[in-house]
XYZ file of C-alpha atoms in Angstrom:
765
model
C 139.624 125.843 85.435
C 140.694 122.599 88.022
C 137.936 123.463 90.800
C 140.911 122.811 93.399
C 142.946 125.488 92.391
C 140.584 128.451 91.678
C 139.767 127.450 96.112
C 143.809 128.687 95.960
C 142.675 132.382 94.081
C 143.022 135.416 95.833
C 139.897 136.916 96.201
C 141.283 140.222 93.926
C 141.850 137.204 91.560
C 138.599 135.600 91.883
C 137.290 138.920 90.766
C 139.821 140.099 87.823
C 138.658 135.987 86.259
C 135.283 136.293 86.887
C 134.827 139.817 84.903
C 136.904 138.369 82.035
C 134.966 135.707 81.235
C 132.260 138.064 80.864
C 134.242 139.827 77.614
C 135.550 136.917 76.559
C 131.968 135.022 75.371
C 131.397 135.901 72.372
C 134.506 136.436 71.326
C 135.637 132.347 72.233
C 131.592 131.862 70.181
C 133.230 132.277 67.130
C 136.516 131.654 67.482
C 138.177 127.468 67.478
C 139.670 125.828 70.363
C 143.207 124.384 68.865
C 144.586 122.568 72.418
C 143.805 122.050 75.156
C 145.769 120.084 77.458
C 144.902 119.393 81.420
C 147.801 117.094 81.644
C 146.005 113.888 83.500
C 148.273 111.256 81.242
C 151.904 110.602 83.553
C 153.648 111.583 80.084
C 154.282 114.473 78.402
C 151.636 115.648 75.665
C 152.252 114.686 72.271
C 154.236 117.365 70.570
C 155.593 118.904 74.090
C 159.302 118.819 73.979
C 161.800 119.420 76.729
C 164.562 121.553 74.882
C 166.330 122.342 77.479
C 166.162 121.431 81.341
C 163.866 119.849 83.409
C 160.500 119.511 83.255
C 158.436 116.214 83.871
C 154.919 115.828 84.330
C 153.239 115.238 88.357
C 150.305 115.710 89.489
C 147.892 117.012 86.949
C 150.199 119.761 85.410
C 153.491 120.062 84.224
C 155.701 120.801 86.239
C 159.570 122.831 85.067
C 162.340 123.270 87.592
C 165.475 125.274 87.533
C 167.691 125.280 90.124
C 170.486 127.539 88.346
C 169.775 131.262 87.541
C 171.727 130.870 84.217
C 170.852 127.401 82.904
C 166.887 127.572 82.269
C 164.352 124.770 81.441
C 162.018 125.786 78.505
C 158.672 123.372 76.771
C 158.454 124.398 73.431
C 154.906 122.660 71.498
C 153.256 123.742 68.050
C 149.213 124.108 67.234
C 149.568 124.248 63.748
C 151.483 125.657 60.902
C 151.649 129.234 59.998
C 150.069 129.959 63.588
C 150.472 133.527 64.979
C 147.163 134.959 65.571
C 145.774 133.267 68.202
C 144.870 133.594 72.316
C 147.010 131.293 74.461
C 146.730 131.191 77.947
C 147.515 128.434 81.115
C 147.452 128.459 85.114
C 150.852 129.351 86.269
C 151.338 128.119 89.825
C 155.093 128.716 91.495
C 155.842 126.742 94.184
C 159.671 127.432 94.881
C 162.647 130.327 92.965
C 165.430 130.910 94.285
C 164.333 135.263 94.742
C 161.308 137.332 93.730
C 162.929 137.963 90.778
C 163.146 134.216 89.196
C 160.109 134.345 86.968
C 158.274 131.510 84.646
C 156.742 132.196 81.151
C 155.040 131.796 78.038
C 156.498 131.841 75.467
C 155.335 132.369 71.628
C 155.970 132.820 67.958
C 158.517 130.817 68.952
C 161.437 130.570 65.168
C 163.838 127.782 64.585
C 162.574 125.724 67.253
C 164.441 127.294 69.726
C 164.744 131.370 69.423
C 164.546 134.542 68.611
C 161.225 135.174 70.247
C 158.510 136.433 71.822
C 157.418 135.524 76.268
C 155.552 137.207 78.309
C 157.168 136.638 81.760
C 155.759 137.264 85.500
C 158.032 137.044 88.269
C 158.029 135.669 91.620
C 157.439 139.892 93.122
C 155.583 140.843 90.671
C 155.293 144.006 92.571
C 157.819 144.817 91.668
C 158.103 146.844 88.755
C 159.352 144.947 86.480
C 157.084 142.686 87.770
C 155.554 141.645 84.429
C 157.623 141.775 81.183
C 156.888 141.831 77.205
C 160.184 140.167 75.959
C 162.207 139.805 73.197
C 164.366 137.019 73.031
C 166.926 138.454 69.839
C 168.530 136.804 66.863
C 172.201 137.366 69.768
C 170.154 134.965 72.012
C 169.972 138.061 74.365
C 167.304 140.118 76.030
C 164.984 143.358 74.688
C 162.730 143.673 77.416
C 161.160 146.688 75.833
C 157.510 146.614 78.147
C 157.613 145.996 81.778
C 154.754 146.736 84.399
C 153.617 145.692 88.137
C 150.606 143.295 89.127
C 149.171 144.614 92.548
C 150.098 141.643 94.856
C 153.100 138.543 94.466
C 151.992 135.708 93.144
C 152.441 133.567 96.472
C 153.363 129.936 96.590
C 150.892 127.395 95.657
C 148.585 129.385 94.374
C 147.719 129.430 90.791
C 146.942 132.827 88.559
C 145.950 132.807 84.931
C 148.374 134.327 82.348
C 146.315 134.773 78.677
C 148.348 136.627 75.883
C 146.399 137.777 72.694
C 148.355 138.200 69.959
C 146.614 139.311 66.752
C 149.686 140.797 64.601
C 152.342 143.019 66.437
C 149.308 143.812 69.068
C 149.622 142.155 71.978
C 147.590 142.151 74.934
C 148.544 140.231 78.330
C 146.955 139.570 81.020
C 147.034 138.335 84.334
C 143.293 136.811 86.140
C 141.990 138.513 83.602
C 143.294 142.117 84.288
C 145.480 143.407 80.722
C 148.828 144.261 82.290
C 150.563 145.062 78.865
C 149.237 145.476 75.954
C 151.597 147.043 73.234
C 152.050 146.748 69.027
C 156.168 145.848 69.160
C 155.285 141.858 68.454
C 155.892 143.527 64.192
C 159.709 141.026 63.553
C 158.019 137.174 63.853
C 154.945 136.846 63.000
C 153.647 133.463 63.424
C 155.845 130.142 65.286
C 155.196 127.722 68.570
C 154.650 128.101 71.548
C 156.629 126.862 75.209
C 156.753 127.818 79.098
C 159.835 128.242 80.416
C 161.374 128.806 84.026
C 164.386 130.413 84.874
C 165.823 129.767 89.061
C 162.119 128.457 90.279
C 159.728 125.409 89.933
C 157.081 125.985 89.005
C 153.338 123.919 87.706
C 151.415 125.009 84.377
C 148.469 123.553 83.598
C 144.598 123.852 81.993
C 146.666 124.985 78.613
C 144.484 127.189 76.471
C 144.934 128.247 72.239
C 142.673 129.666 70.283
C 142.408 131.374 67.311
C 142.057 135.259 67.272
C 140.521 136.466 64.162
C 139.422 139.128 65.555
C 141.478 142.288 65.743
C 142.876 144.012 68.842
C 141.322 147.716 69.293
C 144.182 150.395 67.804
C 146.941 150.939 70.412
C 146.648 154.500 70.258
C 143.072 153.691 71.912
C 143.836 152.396 75.174
C 147.315 154.948 74.951
C 148.382 157.519 77.634
C 147.199 161.408 77.013
C 147.258 164.374 78.169
C 144.317 166.486 77.439
C 144.722 169.530 76.442
C 145.179 172.112 78.887
C 144.398 175.874 78.893
C 146.545 178.257 78.088
C 147.530 180.282 81.371
C 150.744 182.423 82.551
C 150.025 180.364 86.143
C 152.113 178.409 87.428
C 150.854 174.760 88.852
C 147.391 175.553 87.773
C 144.290 173.895 88.829
C 142.941 171.051 86.509
C 139.555 171.628 84.890
C 137.078 169.239 85.715
C 133.118 169.155 83.944
C 130.403 168.177 85.700
C 128.122 168.175 83.275
C 128.482 165.317 80.241
C 129.096 166.948 76.820
C 127.615 164.928 73.576
C 130.018 167.521 71.498
C 133.438 166.432 72.387
C 134.809 169.956 70.857
C 132.628 171.349 74.502
C 135.176 169.727 76.444
C 138.830 172.528 74.920
C 140.441 172.899 77.951
C 138.921 170.337 80.122
C 141.052 167.613 80.986
C 138.115 164.969 83.327
C 134.291 165.155 83.494
C 132.164 162.977 86.073
C 130.045 160.676 84.723
C 127.355 160.266 86.984
C 126.136 156.415 86.522
C 122.592 154.646 87.683
C 121.336 151.622 86.988
C 118.803 150.772 84.861
C 116.056 148.431 85.337
C 117.231 146.057 82.105
C 120.505 146.202 84.802
C 122.483 148.928 82.794
C 124.966 151.745 83.570
C 123.678 154.532 82.514
C 125.108 158.227 82.556
C 122.130 159.734 81.423
C 120.799 158.567 77.996
C 123.527 156.540 77.141
C 124.822 153.992 78.407
C 128.392 154.733 80.484
C 130.185 151.913 78.845
C 129.422 153.745 75.592
C 130.711 157.313 77.011
C 133.918 155.791 77.878
C 134.519 154.698 74.597
C 133.023 158.739 73.444
C 135.466 160.210 75.335
C 138.702 157.833 75.323
C 142.266 159.132 74.618
C 140.228 163.240 75.016
C 139.070 163.506 79.217
C 139.689 161.502 81.669
C 136.933 159.641 82.971
C 135.270 160.107 86.522
C 133.120 157.618 87.664
C 131.162 159.238 89.688
C 128.934 155.595 91.738
C 126.849 157.014 94.523
C 125.313 153.949 95.173
C 127.005 150.412 96.018
C 123.985 148.678 93.864
C 126.228 150.140 90.808
C 129.646 148.807 91.340
C 129.246 145.920 90.101
C 127.809 147.115 86.751
C 131.118 149.929 86.786
C 133.308 146.604 87.116
C 132.408 145.018 84.260
C 131.988 148.207 82.133
C 135.080 149.298 83.134
C 137.172 145.511 82.091
C 134.903 145.068 78.934
C 136.479 148.571 77.503
C 139.994 148.417 79.357
C 139.324 151.387 80.583
C 142.534 151.821 82.936
C 142.754 155.607 82.977
C 140.347 156.919 85.551
C 138.521 158.128 88.603
C 136.108 156.564 91.319
C 133.898 159.404 92.701
C 132.262 157.942 96.022
C 130.737 159.603 98.339
C 131.107 156.164 100.594
C 134.540 154.233 101.492
C 132.744 150.534 101.126
C 132.021 151.445 97.208
C 135.670 152.364 96.941
C 137.102 149.448 98.297
C 135.056 147.222 96.795
C 135.762 148.441 93.226
C 140.167 149.307 94.048
C 139.521 145.254 94.776
C 138.972 144.589 91.744
C 140.044 147.078 89.639
C 143.408 148.578 91.269
C 144.490 150.871 88.897
C 141.751 152.703 89.902
C 141.685 156.123 90.703
C 139.400 156.582 94.697
C 138.577 160.366 95.379
C 135.881 161.360 97.937
C 133.210 163.610 97.116
C 132.548 165.064 101.022
C 128.680 166.149 101.127
C 128.682 166.918 105.021
C 127.624 170.929 105.881
C 129.852 170.814 109.510
C 133.352 171.008 108.444
C 135.804 171.111 111.466
C 139.774 170.216 112.551
C 138.308 166.609 113.542
C 136.223 165.905 109.953
C 139.482 167.031 107.668
C 141.906 164.664 110.274
C 138.809 161.910 108.930
C 138.596 162.262 106.142
C 142.474 162.087 105.668
C 142.157 158.697 107.645
C 139.221 157.720 104.861
C 141.519 158.663 102.172
C 144.336 156.603 102.639
C 142.031 154.023 103.872
C 140.188 153.887 101.102
C 143.684 154.336 98.812
C 142.360 157.164 97.542
C 144.779 160.318 96.929
C 141.660 162.529 96.639
C 139.429 164.791 98.017
C 136.801 166.222 96.319
C 135.232 169.315 99.157
C 132.114 171.796 97.468
C 133.473 175.676 97.286
C 131.793 176.553 101.192
C 134.683 173.741 102.860
C 137.523 175.514 100.321
C 140.087 177.493 101.617
C 143.689 178.563 101.224
C 143.341 176.825 105.572
C 142.008 173.645 104.587
C 143.653 173.082 101.363
C 147.195 173.661 102.010
C 145.924 171.081 105.331
C 145.279 168.562 102.724
C 148.460 169.437 100.547
C 150.822 168.419 103.384
C 149.316 165.108 103.658
C 149.846 164.543 101.041
C 146.241 164.622 99.224
C 145.131 166.411 96.425
C 142.054 168.365 96.780
C 139.216 169.602 93.990
C 136.450 171.858 94.835
C 133.018 172.686 93.926
C 132.025 176.462 92.367
C 130.918 177.517 88.910
C 133.755 180.357 91.016
C 137.034 179.405 89.076
C 138.689 182.718 91.242
C 137.871 181.959 94.179
C 138.453 178.011 93.897
C 142.363 179.479 91.907
C 143.149 181.389 94.680
C 142.343 178.987 97.216
C 144.828 176.783 95.766
C 142.700 173.686 94.811
C 144.894 170.949 92.816
C 140.862 170.347 90.351
C 138.323 173.175 89.786
C 134.839 170.817 89.236
C 132.295 173.114 87.758
C 129.256 173.374 85.148
C 130.255 175.410 83.174
C 134.163 174.359 82.283
C 134.576 176.878 79.552
C 133.972 180.083 81.293
C 136.697 178.944 84.084
C 139.151 177.790 80.775
C 138.320 181.869 79.718
C 139.634 182.758 83.791
C 143.078 181.521 83.058
C 144.475 184.150 80.445
C 143.864 186.084 82.945
C 146.830 186.456 84.606
C 150.094 187.990 83.975
C 153.924 185.613 83.537
C 155.504 184.020 86.051
C 152.132 184.352 88.456
C 152.309 182.568 91.528
C 148.975 181.831 93.241
C 150.271 180.263 96.548
C 153.697 179.648 96.805
C 154.222 175.711 96.877
C 154.785 173.642 100.292
C 158.956 173.248 101.343
C 159.806 170.120 102.369
C 162.969 170.978 105.029
C 165.032 168.192 103.770
C 167.652 166.842 107.520
C 166.662 170.528 108.364
C 167.665 172.616 107.006
C 171.971 171.380 106.361
C 172.741 174.780 104.226
C 172.869 176.719 107.484
C 172.995 173.903 110.364
C 173.994 170.459 111.177
C 171.757 167.874 109.664
C 169.645 165.979 111.409
C 170.425 167.578 114.499
C 166.737 168.808 116.698
C 168.675 172.959 116.027
C 168.705 172.483 112.180
C 165.410 171.017 112.713
C 164.100 173.959 114.607
C 165.834 176.997 112.698
C 163.567 175.703 109.548
C 160.667 175.557 111.546
C 161.304 179.458 112.060
C 161.922 179.834 108.518
C 158.359 178.735 107.499
C 158.855 175.076 106.313
C 156.028 173.747 106.374
C 157.355 169.971 106.306
C 160.168 168.348 107.873
C 161.584 165.813 106.617
C 164.464 163.870 108.155
C 166.220 159.718 107.878
C 166.371 157.334 111.157
C 168.188 153.612 111.437
C 168.068 151.569 114.606
C 170.749 151.326 117.270
C 172.751 148.067 118.676
C 170.123 147.752 121.503
C 167.694 148.629 119.757
C 166.902 152.189 119.356
C 164.789 154.133 117.149
C 167.596 157.289 116.343
C 168.193 160.003 113.937
C 170.597 159.778 110.579
C 170.992 159.378 107.779
C 174.239 157.159 106.572
C 174.053 153.762 108.347
C 177.007 154.774 109.415
C 177.773 157.857 112.220
C 181.674 158.958 110.563
C 180.297 161.606 108.287
C 178.595 163.939 110.780
C 179.661 163.084 113.846
C 183.505 163.492 115.442
C 182.450 158.903 115.680
C 182.901 156.399 113.788
C 181.287 152.824 113.028
C 177.688 151.009 111.750
C 175.108 152.937 113.476
C 173.506 149.437 113.652
C 176.620 148.154 115.892
C 176.883 151.346 117.971
C 174.489 150.871 121.403
C 172.138 154.305 122.015
C 174.730 155.815 124.651
C 177.398 155.326 122.651
C 175.851 157.236 119.714
C 174.251 159.561 122.484
C 178.538 160.596 123.814
C 178.655 161.912 120.163
C 179.330 165.588 119.101
C 177.122 165.885 115.500
C 177.282 169.197 115.444
C 181.352 170.554 114.894
C 182.311 168.938 111.511
C 179.443 172.053 110.998
C 180.587 174.611 112.815
C 181.801 175.660 116.487
C 178.569 177.362 117.084
C 176.790 174.126 116.899
C 179.532 171.952 119.198
C 177.524 169.450 121.785
C 175.191 169.042 118.955
C 173.881 165.690 119.897
C 171.680 162.630 117.857
C 168.806 163.101 118.113
C 166.223 159.892 118.688
C 163.331 159.727 116.914
C 161.185 159.903 120.361
C 162.600 163.371 121.060
C 162.309 164.453 117.378
C 158.500 163.405 117.614
C 158.007 165.036 120.734
C 159.933 168.294 120.283
C 157.375 168.903 117.609
C 153.786 167.464 118.774
C 152.838 171.283 119.555
C 154.027 172.607 117.005
C 151.941 173.425 113.352
C 154.359 171.348 111.088
C 154.084 168.026 109.516
C 156.555 165.554 109.845
C 157.726 163.491 106.813
C 160.406 160.462 108.490
C 162.301 158.313 105.923
C 163.120 155.029 106.759
C 166.319 154.337 105.883
C 167.178 150.476 108.173
C 164.638 147.480 107.399
C 162.431 145.544 110.245
C 161.255 148.575 112.205
C 158.062 149.918 110.825
C 155.890 148.009 113.798
C 158.412 150.411 116.054
C 158.483 153.025 113.509
C 154.410 153.373 114.504
C 154.720 152.543 118.216
C 156.216 155.412 118.872
C 154.514 157.762 116.752
C 151.124 156.260 118.157
C 152.618 156.377 121.970
C 153.651 160.284 121.326
C 150.180 160.749 119.617
C 151.645 162.513 116.505
C 149.677 160.110 113.838
C 147.226 163.211 112.243
C 150.307 165.268 111.209
C 153.008 162.245 110.190
C 154.313 160.861 106.836
C 155.876 158.259 106.058
C 158.927 157.113 103.303
C 160.825 154.607 102.074
C 163.214 153.200 99.237
C 162.520 149.557 100.347
C 159.428 149.153 98.672
C 158.203 146.651 101.410
C 158.513 148.830 104.767
C 156.041 151.116 102.291
C 153.720 148.089 101.672
C 154.561 146.926 105.673
C 152.961 150.385 107.189
C 150.263 150.296 104.421
C 149.335 146.858 106.622
C 149.555 147.941 110.255
C 149.060 151.796 109.953
C 146.574 152.281 106.187
C 145.326 155.435 107.483
C 148.563 157.599 107.446
C 150.272 158.577 104.700
C 152.989 156.713 102.687
C 155.834 157.353 99.813
C 157.495 155.413 98.212
C 160.567 157.212 96.828
C 163.119 155.880 93.789
C 165.083 157.497 91.378
C 164.876 156.836 87.423
C 165.816 157.980 83.573
C 164.048 160.265 81.907
C 162.709 158.718 78.738
C 163.959 160.663 75.697
C 160.634 160.978 73.923
C 157.011 162.801 74.869
C 155.310 159.956 74.166
C 157.166 157.135 75.801
C 157.526 160.181 79.759
C 153.809 159.805 79.006
C 153.398 156.195 79.386
C 156.489 156.170 82.230
C 154.140 158.089 84.372
C 151.370 156.035 83.172
C 153.342 153.522 84.151
C 154.412 154.917 87.524
C 150.779 156.500 88.555
C 149.142 152.872 88.485
C 151.678 151.461 90.484
C 151.400 154.293 92.971
C 147.586 154.267 93.122
C 147.872 149.704 93.473
C 149.726 149.846 96.737
C 148.630 153.185 97.733
C 151.865 155.475 98.318
C 152.601 158.270 96.726
C 155.903 158.241 94.218
C 158.503 160.442 96.232
C 160.944 160.458 92.976
C 164.501 162.197 92.149
C 163.655 165.857 90.916
C 166.546 164.336 87.805
C 163.228 161.735 87.742
C 160.188 164.433 87.233
C 159.713 165.953 83.764
C 157.285 168.343 82.321
C 154.764 165.296 81.127
C 154.623 163.080 84.472
C 154.466 166.347 86.666
C 151.644 167.255 84.211
C 149.957 164.004 84.265
C 149.819 163.725 87.762
C 148.164 166.521 88.620
C 145.994 165.987 86.037
C 145.435 162.842 87.682
C 145.321 164.410 91.217
C 148.212 162.471 93.292
C 150.445 164.645 95.071
C 154.611 163.861 95.485
C 157.262 165.467 96.879
C 161.085 165.409 95.488
C 164.181 165.372 95.817
C 167.097 166.898 96.514
C 166.883 170.654 95.818
C 170.336 171.764 95.897
C 170.998 173.817 92.788
C 168.075 176.857 91.622
C 168.128 176.204 87.850
C 166.548 172.742 88.001
C 164.058 174.074 91.621
C 163.132 177.451 89.192
C 162.522 175.097 86.494
C 160.151 172.403 87.799
C 158.044 175.148 89.888
C 156.863 176.611 86.193
C 156.428 172.740 85.579
C 154.130 172.594 88.489
C 155.840 170.652 90.872
C 153.882 170.736 94.402
C 156.151 169.484 97.035
C 160.054 169.977 96.744
C 162.362 168.371 99.356
C 165.626 170.864 99.843
C 168.644 171.302 102.127
C 167.426 175.331 101.668
C 164.360 175.828 102.810
C 165.432 179.827 103.248
C 164.934 179.434 98.930
C 161.299 179.598 99.300
C 160.376 180.585 102.360
C 161.519 184.006 101.971
C 159.376 184.628 99.711
C 155.426 185.496 100.246
C 152.796 182.663 100.004
C 149.838 184.321 99.286
C 148.077 188.036 98.638
C 144.721 189.477 99.668
C 142.997 192.620 99.590
C 141.013 194.208 101.932
C 137.592 194.154 99.493
C 136.089 192.204 97.369
C 133.541 194.930 95.962
C 133.465 198.282 95.389
C 130.792 200.635 93.701
C 132.558 204.272 92.775
C 131.076 206.480 91.211
C 132.832 208.265 87.889
C 135.255 210.315 88.982
C 136.338 208.994 92.098
C 138.879 206.867 92.793
C 140.129 204.524 95.351
C 143.730 203.270 96.724
C 143.400 199.465 97.362
C 146.228 198.520 99.922
C 147.142 195.067 99.604
C 149.046 192.451 102.489
C 151.089 189.668 101.949
C 150.964 186.528 104.448
C 155.366 185.081 104.404
C 154.174 181.979 106.125
C 151.653 179.170 105.945
C 151.420 178.471 109.758
C 150.621 182.059 110.784
C 148.471 184.856 109.690
C 151.558 187.187 110.023
C 150.633 189.099 107.209
C 152.861 192.535 106.018
C 151.755 195.439 104.213
C 152.831 194.647 100.341
C 154.150 197.006 97.577
C 151.147 196.165 94.641
C 150.285 197.564 91.678
C 146.778 197.070 89.427
C 145.669 195.552 86.401
C 142.157 195.128 84.556
C 141.878 192.020 82.732
C 138.566 193.156 81.795
C 136.527 196.589 81.836
C 139.923 198.358 80.548
C 136.870 200.753 79.300
C 135.270 201.676 82.681
C 138.398 202.366 85.285
C 142.101 202.838 85.465
C 144.434 202.013 87.160
C 148.064 203.357 88.131
C 150.199 201.832 90.784
C 147.173 201.394 93.059
C 144.738 204.115 92.558
C 141.630 202.838 90.966
C 139.324 205.394 88.823
C 136.414 205.378 87.830
C 135.680 206.719 84.063
C 132.465 205.019 82.932
C 129.376 202.853 83.758
C 130.041 199.201 83.768
C 131.641 196.772 85.946
C 135.558 196.085 85.301
C 137.466 193.074 87.082
C 141.044 194.599 89.377
C 143.335 192.668 90.672
C 146.279 193.431 93.296
C 149.586 192.543 92.126
C 152.795 191.948 94.266
C 156.210 191.090 92.309
C 159.139 189.014 94.151
C 162.577 187.807 93.581
C 162.679 184.345 94.111
C 165.703 181.190 93.353
C 167.135 184.616 90.875
C 163.753 185.533 89.151
C 160.712 187.706 89.495
C 157.588 186.169 90.175
C 154.362 187.210 90.531
C 151.341 186.941 93.529
C 147.792 188.029 92.548
C 145.262 188.827 94.422
C 141.102 187.278 93.422
C 139.726 189.679 91.117
C 138.048 193.248 93.000
C 134.539 193.367 90.700
C 134.267 197.235 90.853
C 131.277 198.510 90.360
C 130.509 202.357 88.154
C 127.947 203.980 88.394
C 126.790 207.872 87.599
């Protein structure tokens, strides 16, 4: 690589590149170099042919220029007849582009010196969901793009990136700066052909071209496919995932387990070890069976962990550490690695929780891991409202389940798995958090203070709002770009002053009882809930207002209770830059693929995207599938989904594990109780004696108000020791029984069950 150009590589790229070289040296030693070209001459090298557009050799590089997006420029070349298995790589530098959607590509297996062919394409805006592609130019000279993904950053102008293709039979892997970005087996139609470069709507330089033979097979695609670990059979809605903190040699020991924690240390030889086994061997042994969570307590181990991740092509991985700098270093080199913060301090107050949320967001880690002593309904609720997942550490699975954790970390995973079968059908351990969409527009005019206050009174956990900017630069609450639909005025918000907008009636359209309701300012909204126990979900509708929005949030002093979101990915990135401590979500909508395999693959791509940009995936509910919900939950990502206005999909997705529904009908969920509590956790009874259990249900997460509940009791294990009838336990024979209190309630046109923690009943003579 040209040393001058290497200086322009971002630190992230250099890290990827160095890591990739470590893994390639042993392979390249047994292969033949077919072509090396650095374009030092002033003319196009022999064998290179311009077949379309403009291409010249300039300043020691091959420069392709395409000023019209409908007229690309292409150069092709041949290295040897019949070559189809190879490593093809080159430096790629964008010098200009019509827009961020314009692209450059490495073409391969070109037929008939023209088309059809395959190509690895990179857009100038590589951070878009389709920033990188495996594309097929078909026999009809049209595009088929079966694989697309993103890069953690946009390609910068005059910055050099190393693009590489490894092709072996139908298997193709595509890399940027050593990072595997696309892995496919869809190159099965054309197995040999020419190579080339192509540019559309841009000027791009190619340099340091290298083509090497490839005789070694690529790993089977199924070894790198996204997967869903098999979970325990259960009737619980949104049951937590099981995480083993014990490392087993027998893969069968992980039955029902989603993830395993692999604590690493560096031995005297510099190898990264998990006990007596190398980390690389452990990763390969569990691939496709359980998700690895690599626990790194020492900064000294980070370089070795990064190297192992690269050499094993491990992409589906969590990094667990009590040290934020460890997470930041590994994620800088491996942006799709998910972070989890291990909290080890003894104290745990509101200040500690606030700091933990900030640290999680700053390190782009969506999960916190807490010992049982710090896990409660209140702490889990606090983190969930801020889109942070919680894993609890305990061998008491029931205690963690009833605290509402997203993952159970245990040394005895099979005991936890057995617990999952102890609950009746349609059991909701805790009601999901509820996001009030624009207030509660089913009962009050949207995006008004009247609607917001009503949603709060109904028990909403978050209140969602939309903001626009006025002609004179004020931030106001309004969903549409115009005031026409929700006020008695007309015109674009951006063309009206604040004074003009404040004169409008934003309530009469909904009902006369709301006549005179004003369009709130953003500051008015923030101040209205500053002292209330509710989180505010703020969606930006206007662009280029991020700094002003953050300034108002900070001036009012509500950073700790705000979550931000936008459909505009540039706004999301801007917030990650200027307010990295605040949770942010990316809003989007997409179709659901037809096959379960593709739904899982899409979930993998979207989760990698979220992890790389540090944002949650607040998709429309029509974008969700059971597979995608499960995939995210198993990997510690909490998302909020919009907008539920029909009970049937609401109910169905709730059963699939939905956590954060955004709805116009807050009352659909808040009419239901949140959780159930019994006055005792243990009871001693003598044979023949009875005890009455009077459980209470909590009606709101934000208050401690509870009501007497009509309950029934059931025994999962120990029926021979006690009898239960309604809410009375009668001791029958000496022994120990677990007795549960259950309250049945009606919600979303269906019956649901709230179940208490088990009461341990010891029966004696």
